[in-house]
Amino acid sequence: MAHGKLISFEGIDGAGKSTQLDHAARCLAARGLRTRVTREPGGTPLAEQLRALLLAEPMDAITETLLLFAARRDHVERVIRPALAAGEWVLCDRFFDATLAYQGAGRGVAEDWLRGLQAQIAGDLEPDLTLLFDVPEALAAARLRHSGAAADRFEREPETFFGRVRSMYLARARAAQTRVCVIDARAPAEQVTSQVEAALTRLTERSAAGRPVSGGPGEGR
Ligand code: TYD
C-alpha cells in the first residue's frame, strides 16, 4: 500500500488556518483520498489533556516545551505514523515549525535543543507539504479581537511576540521552499482557498507521478 502524506498547517494565531484546514480535507476527500484531520498539541486523549494544560496553566518556557514534545511523541506514535502507514493523508494543524517559531523565536528557547528533541521523538518525520498562512501580526490581532472568543495563554501574548514568531515562520519557508508554501492569508477567504487548492493540486499531481515531494535530504530541517 502506498504510504500516505503528511500536510501541516501553520501560521500565527489569527491567521485563519483552521477554516482552511477543514476545506482542504474536503477537497482531498473529493479526490478520493483517505484523509485524517488532527492537531498539535493534541490528537490523542493524552495529548489533548496536555493541550488543555498548555493553553491555560501558567508555566515557564522549558516546561511548556517538554509538555509539547510529550504530546507530540504520543501523537506521532499513536496517530501520525499508523495513519501514514495505512496510506492516509494526514492534515495536521501545526507541527515542528510551530515549535521553532513559538518556543524558539517567541520564547527564546535554544534552537539546537529543540531540533535535538524533535529528532529524538519523531526521527526524520517531516511534512510532505506545509501550508504557511501568513498575515502581519497587527491584522491577526485584530481578527482575534473580533472573533469574540476568550484568548488562551498564547493568544494573550503581545504583538511583538507574534512578530518574532512570524519572522521565524518566514525564515523556515525561505530555507525549505519546496516543502513550505506561503499562503497570503490577508486576501479574502475565497482567494486564500484557491491558493490552498493550487498547492494541494501540485502535491497530488506529484504524488500520482511518483516523484518525491519534498526537496533534498534534510532540506530546511
Ligand atoms: P492553535 O492552532 O492556535 O489552536 P486554536 O486555533 O484552537 O487556538 O494552537 C494552540 C497554540 O499552541 C498556538 O497558540 C501555538 C501553540 N503551539 C506552540 O506554541 N508550539 C507548538 O509546537 C505547537 C504545536 C503549538
Tab-separated table of C-alpha atoms and ligand atoms in Angstrom:
chain	number	residue	atom	x	y	z
A	1	MET	CA	0.000	0.000	0.000
A	2	ALA	CA	1.273	3.485	-0.831
A	3	HIS	CA	2.489	5.483	2.120
A	4	GLY	CA	0.269	8.445	2.982
A	5	LYS	CA	1.268	12.099	3.078
A	6	LEU	CA	1.654	14.497	5.949
A	7	ILE	CA	0.463	18.068	5.424
A	8	SER	CA	0.921	20.630	8.186
A	9	PHE	CA	-0.926	23.927	8.580
A	10	GLU	CA	0.970	26.760	10.194
A	11	GLY	CA	0.731	30.466	10.939
A	12	ILE	CA	0.459	32.886	13.825
A	13	ASP	CA	-2.720	32.858	15.921
A	14	GLY	CA	-5.446	34.692	13.992
A	15	ALA	CA	-4.081	33.798	10.533
A	16	GLY	CA	-7.240	31.810	9.716
A	17	LYS	CA	-5.678	28.388	9.081
A	18	SER	CA	-8.312	26.250	10.843
A	19	THR	CA	-11.130	27.103	8.421
A	20	GLN	CA	-8.822	26.380	5.515
A	21	LEU	CA	-7.811	23.050	7.016
A	22	ASP	CA	-11.416	21.838	7.005
A	23	HIS	CA	-11.801	22.952	3.416
A	24	ALA	CA	-8.556	21.226	2.386
A	25	ALA	CA	-9.749	17.964	3.953
A	26	ARG	CA	-12.999	18.107	1.964
A	27	CYS	CA	-11.052	18.921	-1.169
A	28	LEU	CA	-8.743	15.890	-0.819
A	29	ALA	CA	-11.618	13.581	0.128
A	30	ALA	CA	-13.416	14.708	-3.039
A	31	ARG	CA	-10.355	13.499	-4.976
A	32	GLY	CA	-10.861	10.037	-3.484
A	33	LEU	CA	-8.082	10.273	-0.900
A	34	ARG	CA	-8.488	8.914	2.619
A	35	THR	CA	-7.862	11.835	4.951
A	36	ARG	CA	-7.384	12.296	8.655
A	37	VAL	CA	-7.590	15.680	10.342
A	38	THR	CA	-5.643	16.137	13.540
A	39	ARG	CA	-3.855	18.814	15.529
A	40	GLU	CA	-0.937	19.685	17.780
A	41	PRO	CA	-0.763	19.947	20.618
A	42	GLY	CA	-3.439	17.252	20.743
A	43	GLY	CA	-4.745	14.471	18.547
A	44	THR	CA	-4.792	11.703	21.208
A	45	PRO	CA	-6.598	11.545	24.580
A	46	LEU	CA	-3.314	12.112	26.447
A	47	ALA	CA	-2.115	14.892	24.143
A	48	GLU	CA	-5.494	16.646	24.348
A	49	GLN	CA	-5.147	16.732	28.136
A	50	LEU	CA	-1.661	18.199	27.769
A	51	ARG	CA	-3.091	20.747	25.330
A	52	ALA	CA	-5.636	21.902	27.899
A	53	LEU	CA	-2.819	22.473	30.399
A	54	LEU	CA	-0.612	24.212	27.836
A	55	LEU	CA	-3.323	26.656	26.820
A	56	ALA	CA	-4.391	27.527	30.358
A	57	GLU	CA	-1.801	26.962	33.097
A	58	PRO	CA	0.997	29.444	33.746
A	59	MET	CA	4.379	27.742	33.177
A	60	ASP	CA	7.905	28.590	32.082
A	61	ALA	CA	9.218	28.090	28.558
A	62	ILE	CA	11.138	24.875	29.294
A	63	THR	CA	8.148	23.207	30.973
A	64	GLU	CA	5.998	24.311	28.043
A	65	THR	CA	8.479	22.837	25.565
A	66	LEU	CA	8.679	19.491	27.355
A	67	LEU	CA	4.896	19.171	27.566
A	68	LEU	CA	4.605	19.984	23.858
A	69	PHE	CA	7.128	17.299	22.989
A	70	ALA	CA	5.417	14.749	25.261
A	71	ALA	CA	2.163	15.488	23.445
A	72	ARG	CA	3.910	15.220	20.052
A	73	ARG	CA	5.536	11.898	20.885
A	74	ASP	CA	2.181	10.348	21.806
A	75	HIS	CA	0.560	11.832	18.698
A	76	VAL	CA	3.326	10.726	16.321
A	77	GLU	CA	3.410	7.183	17.670
A	78	ARG	CA	-0.310	6.566	18.038
A	79	VAL	CA	-1.823	8.583	15.217
A	80	ILE	CA	0.508	10.045	12.597
A	81	ARG	CA	2.783	7.079	11.860
A	82	PRO	CA	-0.009	4.462	11.836
A	83	ALA	CA	-2.178	6.657	9.600
A	84	LEU	CA	0.654	7.271	7.127
A	85	ALA	CA	1.480	3.565	7.091
A	86	ALA	CA	-2.181	2.853	6.289
A	87	GLY	CA	-1.961	5.198	3.285
A	88	GLU	CA	-3.939	8.077	4.785
A	89	TRP	CA	-3.348	11.743	4.059
A	90	VAL	CA	-2.817	13.342	7.455
A	91	LEU	CA	-3.737	17.017	7.755
A	92	CYS	CA	-2.159	18.313	10.930
A	93	ASP	CA	-2.953	21.695	12.466
A	94	ARG	CA	0.664	22.655	13.388
A	95	PHE	CA	3.829	20.546	13.696
A	96	PHE	CA	7.538	21.181	14.374
A	97	ASP	CA	7.710	24.554	12.544
A	98	ALA	CA	5.388	25.856	15.288
A	99	THR	CA	7.873	24.763	17.949
A	100	LEU	CA	10.774	26.591	16.310
A	101	ALA	CA	8.563	29.636	15.779
A	102	TYR	CA	6.750	29.832	19.156
A	103	GLN	CA	9.213	28.268	21.605
A	104	GLY	CA	12.386	29.135	19.654
A	105	ALA	CA	11.773	32.642	18.302
A	106	GLY	CA	8.842	33.552	20.560
A	107	ARG	CA	10.102	32.322	23.927
A	108	GLY	CA	13.850	32.282	23.243
A	109	VAL	CA	14.371	28.528	23.818
A	110	ALA	CA	17.640	27.295	22.223
A	111	GLU	CA	17.029	26.115	18.666
A	112	ASP	CA	19.617	23.309	18.857
A	113	TRP	CA	17.874	21.822	21.881
A	114	LEU	CA	14.521	21.953	20.071
A	115	ARG	CA	15.994	20.270	16.993
A	116	GLY	CA	17.602	17.584	19.156
A	117	LEU	CA	14.340	16.813	20.966
A	118	GLN	CA	12.463	16.714	17.677
A	119	ALA	CA	14.951	14.226	16.227
A	120	GLN	CA	14.607	12.031	19.316
A	121	ILE	CA	10.841	11.941	19.438
A	122	ALA	CA	9.982	11.997	15.728
A	123	GLY	CA	13.142	10.820	13.907
A	124	ASP	CA	13.147	12.154	10.365
A	125	LEU	CA	9.364	12.532	10.157
A	126	GLU	CA	8.692	15.761	8.291
A	127	PRO	CA	5.641	17.108	6.469
A	128	ASP	CA	5.488	16.485	2.713
A	129	LEU	CA	3.847	19.879	2.436
A	130	THR	CA	3.461	22.759	4.875
A	131	LEU	CA	0.935	25.487	4.199
A	132	LEU	CA	2.057	28.649	5.963
A	133	PHE	CA	-0.802	31.131	6.386
A	134	ASP	CA	0.970	34.442	6.529
A	135	VAL	CA	-0.542	37.659	7.868
A	136	PRO	CA	1.004	40.697	9.551
A	137	GLU	CA	0.715	40.394	13.326
A	138	ALA	CA	-1.471	43.522	13.635
A	139	LEU	CA	-4.083	42.032	11.293
A	140	ALA	CA	-4.018	38.690	13.139
A	141	ALA	CA	-4.518	40.502	16.459
A	142	ALA	CA	-7.483	42.431	15.055
A	143	ARG	CA	-9.049	39.181	13.783
A	144	LEU	CA	-8.639	37.546	17.195
A	145	ARG	CA	-10.259	40.556	18.909
A	146	HIS	CA	-13.207	40.449	16.507
A	147	SER	CA	-13.689	36.694	16.891
A	148	GLY	CA	-15.093	37.315	20.372
A	149	ALA	CA	-13.616	34.036	21.714
A	150	ALA	CA	-11.746	34.144	25.044
A	151	ALA	CA	-7.985	34.378	24.395
A	152	ASP	CA	-5.833	31.427	25.536
A	153	ARG	CA	-2.357	31.693	27.103
A	154	PHE	CA	-0.627	32.036	23.692
A	155	GLU	CA	-3.183	34.398	22.196
A	156	ARG	CA	-2.668	36.800	25.109
A	157	GLU	CA	0.968	37.385	24.064
A	158	PRO	CA	1.762	40.881	22.719
A	159	GLU	CA	2.109	41.676	19.022
A	160	THR	CA	5.913	41.805	19.369
A	161	PHE	CA	5.862	38.109	20.329
A	162	PHE	CA	3.870	37.270	17.199
A	163	GLY	CA	6.233	39.433	15.133
A	164	ARG	CA	9.111	37.134	16.176
A	165	VAL	CA	7.009	34.008	15.569
A	166	ARG	CA	6.052	35.219	12.099
A	167	SER	CA	9.664	36.072	11.174
A	168	MET	CA	10.784	32.559	12.120
A	169	TYR	CA	7.986	31.005	10.075
A	170	LEU	CA	9.032	33.068	7.047
A	171	ALA	CA	12.689	32.143	7.579
A	172	ARG	CA	11.670	28.458	7.670
A	173	ALA	CA	9.760	28.953	4.419
A	174	ARG	CA	12.805	30.529	2.730
A	175	ALA	CA	15.009	27.642	3.912
A	176	ALA	CA	12.630	24.939	2.662
A	177	GLN	CA	10.990	26.381	-0.441
A	178	THR	CA	9.892	23.030	-1.840
A	179	ARG	CA	8.197	21.890	1.361
A	180	VAL	CA	6.681	25.146	2.595
A	181	CYS	CA	4.091	27.006	0.545
A	182	VAL	CA	3.446	30.531	1.814
A	183	ILE	CA	-0.219	31.473	1.509
A	184	ASP	CA	-1.084	35.168	1.533
A	185	ALA	CA	-3.768	34.983	4.204
A	186	ARG	CA	-4.513	38.734	4.099
A	187	ALA	CA	-6.590	38.050	0.994
A	188	PRO	CA	-10.372	37.455	1.128
A	189	ALA	CA	-11.291	33.866	2.131
A	190	GLU	CA	-12.093	32.705	-1.453
A	191	GLN	CA	-8.667	33.819	-2.662
A	192	VAL	CA	-6.966	32.077	0.257
A	193	THR	CA	-8.945	28.942	-0.598
A	194	SER	CA	-7.774	28.992	-4.220
A	195	GLN	CA	-4.133	29.305	-3.123
A	196	VAL	CA	-4.648	26.262	-0.872
A	197	GLU	CA	-6.315	24.287	-3.666
A	198	ALA	CA	-3.450	25.077	-6.044
A	199	ALA	CA	-0.874	23.836	-3.521
A	200	LEU	CA	-2.863	20.628	-2.913
A	201	THR	CA	-3.156	20.030	-6.655
A	202	ARG	CA	0.625	20.309	-7.049
A	203	LEU	CA	1.087	17.781	-4.249
A	204	THR	CA	-1.473	15.266	-5.535
A	205	GLU	CA	-0.058	15.515	-9.081
A	206	ARG	CA	3.498	14.954	-7.898
A	207	SER	CA	2.346	12.109	-5.688
A	208	ALA	CA	0.458	10.465	-8.563
A	209	ALA	CA	3.541	10.824	-10.782
A	210	GLY	CA	5.556	9.074	-8.051
A	211	ARG	CA	8.006	11.932	-7.724
A	212	PRO	CA	9.396	12.911	-4.335
A	213	VAL	CA	7.509	15.863	-2.992
A	214	SER	CA	9.918	17.427	-0.589
A	215	GLY	CA	13.312	18.768	-1.522
A	216	GLY	CA	16.682	17.200	-0.999
A	217	PRO	CA	17.638	15.305	2.152
A	218	GLY	CA	17.334	17.402	5.253
A	219	GLU	CA	16.021	20.435	3.411
A	220	GLY	CA	15.031	23.101	5.886
A	221	ARG	CA	15.374	20.933	8.940
B	1	TYD	P1	-3.845	26.685	17.661
B	1	TYD	O1	-3.574	26.010	16.378
B	1	TYD	O2	-3.700	28.160	17.639
B	1	TYD	O3	-5.267	26.313	18.217
B	1	TYD	P2	-6.593	27.240	18.171
B	1	TYD	O4	-6.746	27.662	16.733
B	1	TYD	O5	-7.659	26.321	18.650
B	1	TYD	O6	-6.309	28.395	19.092
B	1	TYD	O7	-2.786	26.002	18.692
B	1	TYD	C1	-2.715	26.301	20.035
B	1	TYD	C2	-1.441	27.007	20.419
B	1	TYD	O8	-0.355	26.100	20.545
B	1	TYD	C3	-0.976	28.082	19.454
B	1	TYD	O9	-1.168	29.325	20.083
B	1	TYD	C4	0.502	27.830	19.271
B	1	TYD	C5	0.847	26.800	20.292
B	1	TYD	N1	1.911	25.853	19.868
B	1	TYD	C6	3.207	26.118	20.249
B	1	TYD	O10	3.492	27.124	20.910
B	1	TYD	N2	4.200	25.248	19.892
B	1	TYD	C7	3.947	24.112	19.169
B	1	TYD	O11	4.873	23.324	18.863
B	1	TYD	C8	2.590	23.850	18.783
B	1	TYD	C9	2.271	22.614	18.012
B	1	TYD	C10	1.605	24.754	19.156
